[in-house]
Amino acid sequence: MESPAQKHTHAFQAEVKQILHLVTHSLYSNKEIFLRELVSNASDACDKLRFEALDNAALFEDAPNLEVRVSYDKDARTLTISDNGIGMSADEAVQHLGTIAKSGTREFMAALEGDKKKDANLIGQFGVGFYSGFIVADRITVESRRAGLPAGQGVRWSSEGTGEFEVETIERAQRGTDVILHLREGEDEWLAPWKLRSIIGKYSDHISLPILMRKQQWDEEKKEQVLTDEWETVNKAAALWTRPKSEVTDAQYQEFYKQLSYDSEPPLAYTHNRVEGRTEYTQLLYVPAKAPFDLWNRDKRGGVKLYVKRVFIMDDAEALMPVYLRFVKGVIDSADLPLNVSRELLQESRDVKAIREGSTKKVLSMLEDVAENDKDKYAAFWKEFGAVLKEGLGEDFQNQERLAKLLRFASTHADEGVSFADYVGRMKEGQEAIYYITADTLAAAKGSPQLEVFRKKGIEVLLLTDRVDEWMLSHLYEFDGKPLTSVAKGAVDLGKLQDEEEKKAAEAAAEAFKPTLEKLKAALKDRAKDVRTTTRLVDSPACIVVDEGDMSAHLARLLKQAGQGAPRSMPILEVNAGHALVKRLETGEHFDDLAHILFDQALLAEGGQLEDPAAYVRRVNALLAG
Ligand code: ADP
Ligand code: MG
């Protein structure tokens, strides 16, 4: 008995239209994924019901056993996925099946363009799983009733997956949702029970709800298998993480990861533990092999799902993992938290704090293990996630030392993969500090004049070019008792590394240069805080350094790019008194031009920009013209 309510036609949101077009026209491989998506939506709907019912047990009505049923009708050529979960009201059906909540269309299209196989696997990643039904169906009908609403407020949603969909109110006694796929021409393979069972086994074994299909029976007269009225469970229905480690194969861990992350690549590493003691919980945590497209979005929802005694609670539990480990995916199942734990409660709970600390430590040991036992794998990890891990140096003081050991750098000795331990192992006799330079690019760092004396003496310098490096360095001062020292800050002090003769020669040269130095200071008094002679230069005439405690030029540039005007203090100009160009100053000819050119060139060499390039050109030309 249908209510007299009218059918309403709605247009899909523009983004949905685009997605539907892509789905039906370009996804040819891995079509079977649609079943995984629809089963996972059914399972999500059951999780949501269970969660809402924590506060309102009446929502269970008289059917507390949550389940998913998959059935088909050969004559009608339909395949139906049913659940008795939360269901949808008419408004929700319009909203959830007609628009895309996360606006991932652009990323989806970009991913699809880059994907040669046009793999349907992509679809779940972008929160558009429902529409995958249209890969095999030319009409989808959804019949649903939201838990708690009367039978008269069921809804039927229907669409051919083109521009629009229809919605009408129906009478529906059954709580939950039926998704009915009217199969396209040529898509009859989805009407074969063995096929459906094998896909469910492949993708949905770990769904913790039973997935039911009708039992078959041999019919002597018809000489074929026929469906009976009896239903049987076709998945294992045991949450993978609750099984003992020894009973789970590597392939199962990998498959679970795929479902959890929608990542097409296998994970880099995983760890599965049951933690006992004051707080009891199970953790199954994965480090992906590839960074997601939104890695830099620090606000995105976390990859770790929280369960309490196998009941799904939430999947954006930032409280469970520090921000700098936002790439970790997995499941944490607590035995202690109350089932109705709220987001606010999560932030304050001591148990959650213990879980977070324990899980952080586990991830770090997993990474340490990879770093120690598989250098190539760790290098691959570092390339994808190293810059994110660096955020941890300032965010997680408790683990700062462990994190510092996990850092990898480029240096004057190797373009990548240098750890602090490697560096310390190569330190020269008498060397007390770990030297580094920050720059915008590796080329700029390598070409920096400040490195010259270090090169000459064979002292290694770390080359830091990530945006986050400056920030990291404002929290990390030393490693293994050795101070981290910028080669571009303050006067160079090679301490015991400088040999006596060199020192004396430098002092003599500086003494001789003194009168010229005073003139130079006067000529550049509006641009340089100080001018002094240096021993750090070998081939270059001059370089810019900043005073101890002043902001580095690189950081000042980063802040400027970020739109934050930073008060930049005047730099110090250091000159190489032995350089021919500097010696020319002593003649007094074109003194002013030469002084400014030295300063401008030093600025350019460290990656800076000239405030008045035209003046620079004018001075150079004046000099060239003699
Ligand atoms: P996602 O699952 O990532 O949210 P989908 O495209 O798979 O994206 O589903 C869109 C939305 O439609 C879901 O978030 C949910 O609100 C709703 N939905 C889909 N299937 C069901 C179902 N079986 N029961 C209740 N709601 C559903
Ligand atoms: Mg979904």
XYZ file of C-alpha atoms and ligand atoms in Angstrom:
654
model
C 0.000 0.000 0.000
C 1.621 3.142 -1.161
C 0.944 6.515 0.316
C -0.557 9.035 -2.069
C 2.502 11.266 -1.834
C 3.796 12.468 -5.166
C 7.018 11.663 -6.895
C 9.487 14.502 -6.936
C 12.211 14.831 -9.488
C 15.530 16.334 -8.386
C 18.634 17.217 -10.330
C 21.955 15.804 -9.166
C 24.514 18.264 -7.870
C 26.843 19.219 -10.750
C 29.748 17.353 -9.177
C 27.694 14.173 -8.944
C 26.871 14.421 -12.629
C 30.550 14.599 -13.430
C 31.315 11.646 -11.199
C 28.498 9.602 -12.696
C 29.691 10.311 -16.176
C 33.199 9.177 -15.262
C 31.962 6.118 -13.436
C 29.798 4.885 -16.278
C 32.157 5.791 -19.092
C 35.621 5.121 -17.888
C 35.871 2.513 -15.175
C 36.333 -0.838 -16.811
C 38.746 -2.778 -14.664
C 37.919 -4.026 -11.200
C 34.182 -3.503 -11.717
C 33.443 -5.924 -8.887
C 34.378 -3.182 -6.439
C 30.783 -1.912 -6.553
C 29.744 -4.813 -4.334
C 32.384 -3.989 -1.751
C 31.208 -0.369 -1.711
C 27.549 -1.195 -1.286
C 28.253 -3.820 1.381
C 30.475 -1.382 3.192
C 27.741 1.274 3.103
C 25.336 -1.304 4.516
C 27.801 -2.124 7.255
C 28.377 1.595 7.982
C 24.611 2.013 8.284
C 24.511 -0.778 10.891
C 27.412 0.786 12.795
C 25.581 4.094 12.827
C 22.438 2.477 14.176
C 24.357 0.741 16.903
C 25.972 4.015 17.843
C 22.721 6.010 17.940
C 21.015 3.202 19.832
C 23.484 3.607 22.683
C 21.381 6.586 23.748
C 18.074 5.327 22.432
C 17.608 1.561 22.525
C 14.124 1.918 21.004
C 15.788 2.422 17.606
C 16.465 -1.314 17.448
C 12.661 -1.792 17.241
C 12.206 -5.561 17.338
C 15.246 -6.432 15.251
C 18.426 -6.027 17.303
C 20.495 -8.385 15.172
C 22.145 -6.271 12.564
C 22.928 -7.912 9.260
C 23.429 -7.449 5.541
C 21.668 -9.561 2.907
C 22.720 -9.983 -0.683
C 20.161 -11.479 -3.065
C 19.360 -11.567 -6.748
C 16.490 -12.221 -9.086
C 17.435 -13.818 -12.394
C 14.152 -13.056 -14.071
C 14.018 -9.430 -13.077
C 17.828 -9.179 -13.559
C 18.225 -7.349 -10.267
C 20.799 -7.597 -7.530
C 19.814 -6.319 -4.081
C 21.936 -5.359 -1.095
C 19.851 -4.955 2.052
C 20.650 -3.927 5.570
C 18.674 -3.296 8.728
C 20.856 -0.387 9.780
C 20.037 3.252 10.367
C 18.205 3.806 7.049
C 17.467 7.168 5.486
C 14.620 9.653 5.729
C 13.424 11.195 2.473
C 15.484 14.315 3.132
C 18.563 12.260 3.886
C 18.131 10.248 0.702
C 18.001 13.462 -1.326
C 20.979 14.848 0.519
C 23.219 11.776 0.733
C 22.485 10.215 -2.627
C 22.274 13.424 -4.632
C 25.273 15.387 -3.434
C 28.852 14.729 -2.450
C 29.764 15.735 1.054
C 33.481 15.795 0.627
C 34.238 17.705 -2.501
C 36.702 15.279 -3.973
C 35.603 15.526 -7.593
C 38.631 17.377 -8.810
C 41.049 15.033 -7.069
C 39.025 12.089 -8.316
C 39.267 13.239 -11.901
C 42.974 13.947 -11.562
C 43.557 10.496 -10.101
C 41.513 8.935 -12.860
C 43.487 10.746 -15.503
C 46.734 9.474 -14.051
C 45.416 5.946 -13.778
C 45.994 4.027 -16.969
C 43.921 1.024 -16.038
C 40.965 3.221 -15.038
C 40.681 1.111 -11.961
C 37.349 1.307 -10.175
C 39.280 0.847 -6.949
C 39.778 4.599 -6.972
C 36.188 5.209 -6.269
C 35.980 4.469 -2.562
C 38.858 6.823 -1.817
C 36.790 9.830 -2.658
C 33.610 9.135 -0.743
C 31.578 8.414 -3.852
C 31.193 4.654 -3.336
C 27.439 4.572 -3.769
C 27.674 5.734 -7.365
C 29.846 2.746 -8.260
C 26.562 0.833 -8.529
C 26.081 2.545 -11.872
C 29.083 0.720 -13.280
C 26.880 -2.359 -13.606
C 23.354 -0.949 -13.288
C 21.383 1.326 -15.577
C 18.870 2.003 -12.835
C 19.269 1.937 -9.074
C 16.295 1.935 -6.769
C 16.843 2.550 -3.074
C 14.067 1.790 -0.620
C 14.672 2.848 2.934
C 13.179 3.775 6.259
C 15.091 5.539 8.936
C 15.171 3.875 12.344
C 12.642 5.555 14.620
C 10.352 6.842 11.854
C 6.883 5.309 11.373
C 6.275 2.802 8.560
C 4.427 5.463 6.562
C 7.619 7.488 6.197
C 9.650 5.177 4.034
C 11.314 6.543 0.933
C 11.952 5.277 -2.589
C 14.804 6.898 -4.455
C 15.396 5.966 -8.041
C 17.705 7.048 -10.819
C 19.223 6.023 -14.121
C 22.434 7.691 -13.083
C 22.282 10.490 -15.587
C 21.008 13.960 -14.775
C 18.322 13.385 -12.200
C 16.691 11.167 -9.625
C 13.161 10.677 -8.320
C 12.039 10.492 -4.734
C 8.685 9.410 -3.332
C 7.315 8.481 0.050
C 6.412 4.819 0.531
C 5.046 2.547 3.198
C 7.850 0.378 4.530
C 7.619 -1.810 7.591
C 11.229 -2.906 7.443
C 13.820 -0.586 9.021
C 16.986 0.003 6.999
C 17.796 0.047 3.322
C 17.467 -2.042 0.147
C 19.705 -1.003 -2.720
C 18.308 -2.606 -5.879
C 20.548 -2.671 -8.945
C 18.817 -3.139 -12.310
C 21.699 -4.653 -14.226
C 22.829 -3.274 -17.532
C 22.703 -5.337 -20.681
C 25.603 -7.786 -20.612
C 26.146 -7.632 -16.867
C 24.547 -10.970 -16.051
C 27.658 -12.303 -14.377
C 26.515 -10.635 -11.150
C 23.605 -13.042 -10.982
C 25.859 -16.016 -10.264
C 25.932 -16.977 -6.562
C 29.485 -18.376 -6.611
C 30.730 -15.115 -8.060
C 28.967 -13.010 -5.448
C 30.224 -15.246 -2.664
C 33.777 -15.068 -3.858
C 33.710 -11.262 -4.097
C 32.220 -11.005 -0.624
C 34.912 -13.363 0.662
C 37.578 -11.321 -1.013
C 36.564 -7.904 0.211
C 34.166 -8.269 3.062
C 35.376 -11.126 5.245
C 36.422 -8.677 7.908
C 33.155 -6.821 8.069
C 32.133 -7.606 11.606
C 28.482 -8.169 10.698
C 27.113 -11.317 9.118
C 26.535 -11.026 5.380
C 23.796 -13.448 4.389
C 22.905 -15.125 1.120
C 20.238 -17.671 0.301
C 21.242 -21.316 0.520
C 21.108 -23.309 -2.694
C 19.784 -26.758 -3.270
C 19.987 -29.226 -6.157
C 16.643 -29.583 -7.899
C 16.332 -33.068 -9.399
C 13.590 -32.109 -11.806
C 15.121 -28.915 -13.096
C 18.618 -30.440 -12.972
C 20.039 -27.251 -11.498
C 20.806 -25.451 -8.266
C 17.839 -23.502 -6.983
C 17.588 -20.997 -4.185
C 15.916 -22.022 -0.926
C 14.299 -19.751 1.666
C 17.076 -20.433 4.102
C 19.824 -17.822 4.601
C 23.433 -18.528 5.514
C 26.369 -16.380 6.539
C 28.940 -16.135 3.774
C 31.652 -14.046 5.414
C 33.808 -14.798 8.425
C 32.221 -11.879 10.275
C 35.084 -11.607 12.693
C 36.861 -8.301 12.910
C 40.386 -9.064 11.792
C 42.096 -7.228 14.622
C 40.353 -9.339 17.239
C 41.896 -12.520 15.859
C 45.210 -13.709 17.286
C 48.225 -12.637 15.239
C 49.220 -16.224 14.600
C 45.936 -16.898 12.814
C 46.104 -13.978 10.411
C 48.113 -14.279 7.224
C 50.097 -11.502 5.630
C 47.666 -11.529 2.692
C 44.767 -10.961 5.086
C 46.515 -8.051 6.748
C 47.138 -6.575 3.313
C 43.567 -7.035 2.183
C 42.268 -5.454 5.367
C 44.534 -2.499 4.761
C 43.103 -2.083 1.280
C 39.580 -1.924 2.632
C 40.553 0.448 5.354
C 42.551 2.851 3.235
C 41.401 2.346 -0.346
C 45.089 2.463 -1.143
C 45.955 0.523 -4.283
C 49.460 -0.150 -2.999
C 50.299 -2.532 -0.198
C 51.323 -0.907 3.082
C 54.956 -0.251 3.880
C 54.690 -1.821 7.307
C 52.130 -2.760 9.926
C 51.970 -3.682 13.564
C 49.313 -5.636 15.419
C 49.283 -5.870 19.196
C 47.060 -6.540 22.097
C 48.078 -4.269 24.946
C 47.237 -5.403 28.436
C 47.675 -3.748 31.798
C 45.990 -0.699 33.232
C 44.467 0.191 29.875
C 43.539 -2.632 27.571
C 43.280 -2.224 23.858
C 44.136 -3.763 20.534
C 45.938 -1.832 17.856
C 46.397 -2.670 14.209
C 48.346 0.161 12.624
C 49.652 0.576 9.086
C 52.153 2.917 7.478
C 51.141 3.466 3.837
C 53.683 3.286 1.039
C 52.441 6.436 -0.686
C 51.347 9.768 0.675
C 47.691 10.648 0.051
C 46.831 13.705 -2.002
C 45.776 15.601 1.110
C 48.769 14.832 3.305
C 49.435 18.510 3.897
C 46.011 19.173 5.223
C 46.643 19.044 8.943
C 42.917 19.242 9.674
C 41.862 16.254 7.650
C 40.228 13.428 9.495
C 42.515 10.859 10.919
C 43.151 7.467 9.451
C 42.726 5.614 12.711
C 39.299 4.249 13.553
C 38.221 3.900 17.129
C 36.208 0.902 18.236
C 35.048 0.058 21.726
C 34.659 -3.671 22.224
C 34.259 -4.124 18.458
C 31.627 -1.424 18.147
C 32.666 1.255 15.728
C 32.719 4.645 17.471
C 34.335 7.172 15.142
C 36.912 7.486 12.456
C 38.208 10.964 12.988
C 39.625 10.390 16.393
C 42.549 12.839 16.327
C 42.918 12.179 20.003
C 44.374 8.785 19.148
C 47.321 9.807 17.046
C 49.499 12.924 17.069
C 49.102 15.221 14.068
C 52.577 14.437 12.781
C 51.574 10.773 12.398
C 48.429 11.648 10.453
C 49.457 9.301 7.638
C 49.045 6.225 9.861
C 45.970 4.108 9.120
C 44.411 1.481 11.280
C 42.118 0.425 14.038
C 42.254 0.847 17.772
C 39.777 -1.183 19.787
C 39.522 -0.294 23.446
C 38.174 -2.565 26.136
C 37.860 0.211 28.729
C 36.234 3.253 27.163
C 32.517 3.727 27.621
C 30.558 2.977 24.457
C 28.962 6.389 24.438
C 32.298 8.158 24.582
C 32.011 11.626 23.089
C 34.611 13.610 21.237
C 35.024 15.898 24.256
C 35.422 12.991 26.618
C 38.015 11.486 24.314
C 40.202 14.550 24.648
C 40.213 14.327 28.417
C 40.278 10.623 29.060
C 43.356 9.208 30.729
C 42.806 5.919 28.953
C 42.847 7.691 25.609
C 46.039 9.450 26.588
C 47.623 6.105 27.414
C 46.403 4.625 24.127
C 47.780 7.576 22.198
C 51.163 7.348 23.861
C 51.312 3.606 23.403
C 50.298 3.809 19.767
C 52.781 6.575 19.027
C 55.566 4.467 20.502
C 54.477 1.482 18.422
C 54.545 3.481 15.212
C 57.987 4.802 16.068
C 59.326 1.322 16.757
C 57.823 0.122 13.502
C 59.701 2.896 11.699
C 62.904 2.204 13.615
C 62.625 -1.381 12.586
C 62.273 -0.493 8.903
C 65.131 2.024 9.152
C 67.399 -0.599 10.612
C 66.479 -3.605 8.528
C 65.523 -2.241 5.143
C 67.339 0.928 4.129
C 65.673 1.192 0.706
C 62.241 0.854 2.183
C 63.038 3.485 4.770
C 64.358 5.801 2.056
C 61.046 5.370 0.222
C 59.157 6.127 3.424
C 61.288 9.167 4.064
C 60.622 10.551 0.606
C 56.883 10.344 1.136
C 56.526 11.266 4.791
C 59.835 12.622 6.083
C 58.747 16.241 6.051
C 55.641 15.358 8.076
C 57.621 13.388 10.611
C 59.803 16.459 11.145
C 56.785 18.261 12.590
C 57.039 15.829 15.470
C 60.321 17.289 16.691
C 58.434 20.325 17.871
C 55.177 18.620 18.761
C 56.251 15.604 20.711
C 59.047 16.407 23.121
C 58.650 13.096 24.864
C 59.800 11.287 21.742
C 62.116 13.959 20.400
C 65.243 11.861 20.727
C 63.727 8.865 18.967
C 62.399 11.096 16.224
C 65.784 12.771 15.779
C 67.306 9.364 15.114
C 64.725 8.760 12.392
C 65.596 11.960 10.510
C 67.395 11.732 7.179
C 69.164 14.563 5.396
C 71.063 15.573 2.330
C 74.586 16.690 3.094
C 77.789 17.731 1.403
C 78.728 14.031 1.526
C 75.554 12.428 0.141
C 72.441 13.725 -1.581
C 70.099 11.786 0.713
C 69.761 9.344 3.538
C 72.232 10.897 5.996
C 71.222 10.316 9.612
C 72.603 12.189 12.597
C 74.356 8.982 13.572
C 76.036 8.776 10.132
C 77.094 12.379 10.491
C 78.486 11.968 13.979
C 80.384 8.902 12.808
C 82.119 11.026 10.148
C 82.920 14.023 12.389
C 86.511 15.212 12.188
C 88.912 15.006 15.040
C 88.283 18.084 17.167
C 84.898 18.852 15.568
C 82.386 19.702 18.266
C 79.273 20.780 16.397
C 76.918 19.362 13.803
C 76.925 21.906 10.980
C 73.991 22.674 8.727
C 72.764 25.220 6.230
C 69.174 26.015 5.257
C 68.221 27.082 1.745
C 65.321 27.037 -0.701
C 66.740 24.309 -2.884
C 69.447 21.694 -2.764
C 71.323 23.499 -5.544
C 71.245 26.777 -3.621
C 72.431 25.022 -0.475
C 75.270 23.289 -2.287
C 76.396 26.475 -4.022
C 76.379 28.534 -0.874
C 79.675 30.423 -0.258
C 79.343 29.744 3.474
C 80.250 26.127 2.787
C 83.606 26.836 1.216
C 85.862 26.473 4.210
C 83.971 23.372 5.344
C 84.451 21.808 1.928
C 88.104 22.648 1.950
C 88.554 20.967 5.292
C 86.318 18.030 4.387
C 83.841 18.823 7.157
C 80.355 17.541 6.391
C 77.465 20.030 6.391
C 73.810 19.016 6.407
C 71.798 20.694 3.643
C 68.273 21.475 4.809
C 65.722 22.492 2.199
C 62.301 21.461 3.523
C 59.960 24.254 4.516
C 59.511 22.688 7.899
C 63.253 22.572 8.636
C 63.543 26.052 10.094
C 60.647 25.337 12.370
C 62.109 22.009 13.378
C 65.434 23.678 14.157
C 63.701 26.087 16.473
C 62.885 23.055 18.638
C 65.889 20.826 18.158
C 69.178 22.181 19.434
C 71.458 19.205 19.652
C 71.954 15.569 18.927
C 73.944 13.277 21.142
C 75.262 16.266 23.086
C 76.529 17.990 19.946
C 75.001 21.393 19.198
C 73.352 21.963 15.834
C 75.135 24.955 14.369
C 74.224 26.972 11.290
C 77.156 27.774 9.042
C 75.363 30.963 8.034
C 74.782 32.358 11.484
C 77.224 34.278 13.626
C 80.974 34.269 13.179
C 82.416 31.013 11.990
C 84.189 29.292 14.814
C 85.901 26.160 13.722
C 87.560 25.953 17.103
C 90.102 23.170 17.195
C 89.563 22.493 13.502
C 91.447 25.625 12.556
C 95.190 25.080 12.465
C 97.483 27.620 14.056
C 99.273 28.714 10.915
C 96.077 29.382 9.043
C 94.792 31.333 11.979
C 97.886 33.528 12.092
C 97.795 34.176 8.342
C 94.120 35.135 8.565
C 94.791 37.463 11.464
C 97.595 39.157 9.566
C 95.424 39.602 6.461
C 92.620 41.018 8.594
C 95.001 43.461 10.249
C 96.260 44.699 6.889
C 92.718 45.086 5.613
C 91.532 47.114 8.585
C 91.611 50.618 7.052
C 89.690 49.442 3.985
C 87.237 47.627 6.221
C 86.348 50.853 7.998
C 85.653 52.564 4.667
C 83.544 49.585 3.611
C 81.474 49.771 6.785
C 80.797 53.432 6.117
C 79.838 52.794 2.485
C 77.363 50.064 3.433
C 76.110 51.498 6.705
C 72.482 51.511 5.484
C 72.547 47.926 4.342
C 74.821 45.942 6.628
C 74.751 45.792 10.393
C 78.464 45.083 10.328
C 81.225 44.246 7.866
C 84.019 41.936 8.929
C 86.706 39.720 7.483
C 86.193 36.002 7.595
C 87.965 32.701 7.250
C 84.894 30.849 6.024
C 85.346 31.854 2.387
C 87.752 30.236 -0.038
C 86.674 31.078 -3.606
C 84.014 33.720 -3.042
C 84.727 37.353 -2.259
C 81.931 37.871 0.249
C 78.913 36.346 1.928
C 75.949 37.373 3.993
C 75.513 36.009 7.499
C 72.965 36.799 10.144
C 73.752 37.607 13.706
C 73.504 34.921 16.325
C 69.872 34.979 17.433
C 68.579 36.793 14.333
C 66.189 35.143 11.930
C 67.884 33.379 9.043
C 67.446 34.891 5.600
C 65.791 31.685 4.434
C 63.198 31.809 7.211
C 62.548 35.489 6.530
C 61.840 34.602 2.886
C 59.512 31.762 3.874
C 57.546 34.063 6.158
C 57.325 36.660 3.428
C 55.985 34.053 0.965
C 53.442 33.043 3.575
C 52.318 36.660 3.707
C 53.761 37.329 7.137
C 55.872 40.426 7.055
C 58.754 39.592 9.333
C 60.918 42.391 10.671
C 64.175 41.496 9.035
C 67.203 42.739 10.880
C 70.120 43.945 8.796
C 72.575 41.200 7.875
C 76.310 41.137 8.379
C 78.619 41.178 5.360
C 81.713 39.054 5.622
C 84.557 39.518 3.160
C 87.419 37.337 2.082
C 90.394 39.632 2.503
C 92.511 37.400 0.262
C 90.162 37.591 -2.757
C 91.271 39.626 -5.807
C 88.004 41.532 -5.997
C 88.201 42.493 -2.350
C 91.824 43.508 -2.756
C 90.765 45.899 -5.514
C 88.921 47.879 -2.868
C 92.294 48.869 -1.463
C 93.032 50.872 -4.612
C 90.111 53.136 -3.798
C 88.914 53.246 -7.423
C 85.139 52.900 -7.880
C 85.053 52.121 -4.179
C 81.370 52.784 -3.678
C 80.262 50.755 -6.718
C 82.461 47.840 -5.801
C 81.273 47.845 -2.195
C 77.628 47.668 -3.214
C 78.310 45.067 -5.879
C 80.000 42.844 -3.309
C 77.018 43.173 -1.048
C 74.473 42.537 -3.854
C 76.349 39.493 -5.119
C 76.508 38.045 -1.635
C 72.729 38.497 -1.394
C 72.181 36.786 -4.748
C 74.493 33.910 -3.855
C 72.409 32.972 -0.855
C 69.189 33.000 -2.877
C 67.993 36.468 -1.969
C 66.546 39.136 -4.224
C 67.886 42.591 -4.899
C 65.737 45.466 -3.828
C 67.087 47.627 -6.626
C 68.345 45.432 -9.482
C 68.661 48.421 -11.805
C 71.147 50.072 -9.459
C 73.147 46.857 -9.395
C 73.297 46.714 -13.188
C 74.286 50.370 -13.341
C 77.168 49.827 -10.921
C 78.413 46.709 -12.707
C 78.338 48.547 -16.011
C 80.199 51.491 -14.559
C 82.852 49.106 -13.340
C 83.078 47.205 -16.627
C 83.401 50.443 -18.545
C 86.338 51.181 -16.245
P 30.618 7.367 1.879
O 30.227 5.970 2.255
O 32.094 7.529 1.754
O 29.995 8.419 2.758
P 29.003 6.762 -0.403
O 28.871 7.361 -1.764
O 29.374 5.334 -0.351
O 30.050 7.639 0.397
O 27.648 6.961 0.369
C 27.063 8.248 0.458
C 26.135 8.383 1.651
O 24.883 7.740 1.389
C 26.626 7.717 2.924
O 27.506 8.561 3.636
C 25.307 7.514 3.676
O 24.916 8.687 4.349
C 24.333 7.242 2.577
N 24.116 5.804 2.404
C 24.602 5.029 1.417
N 24.216 3.747 1.587
C 23.458 3.706 2.705
C 22.763 2.663 3.439
N 22.775 1.398 3.025
N 22.081 3.030 4.557
C 22.073 4.321 4.978
N 22.701 5.318 4.360
C 23.390 5.039 3.236
Mg 30.621 4.329 1.116
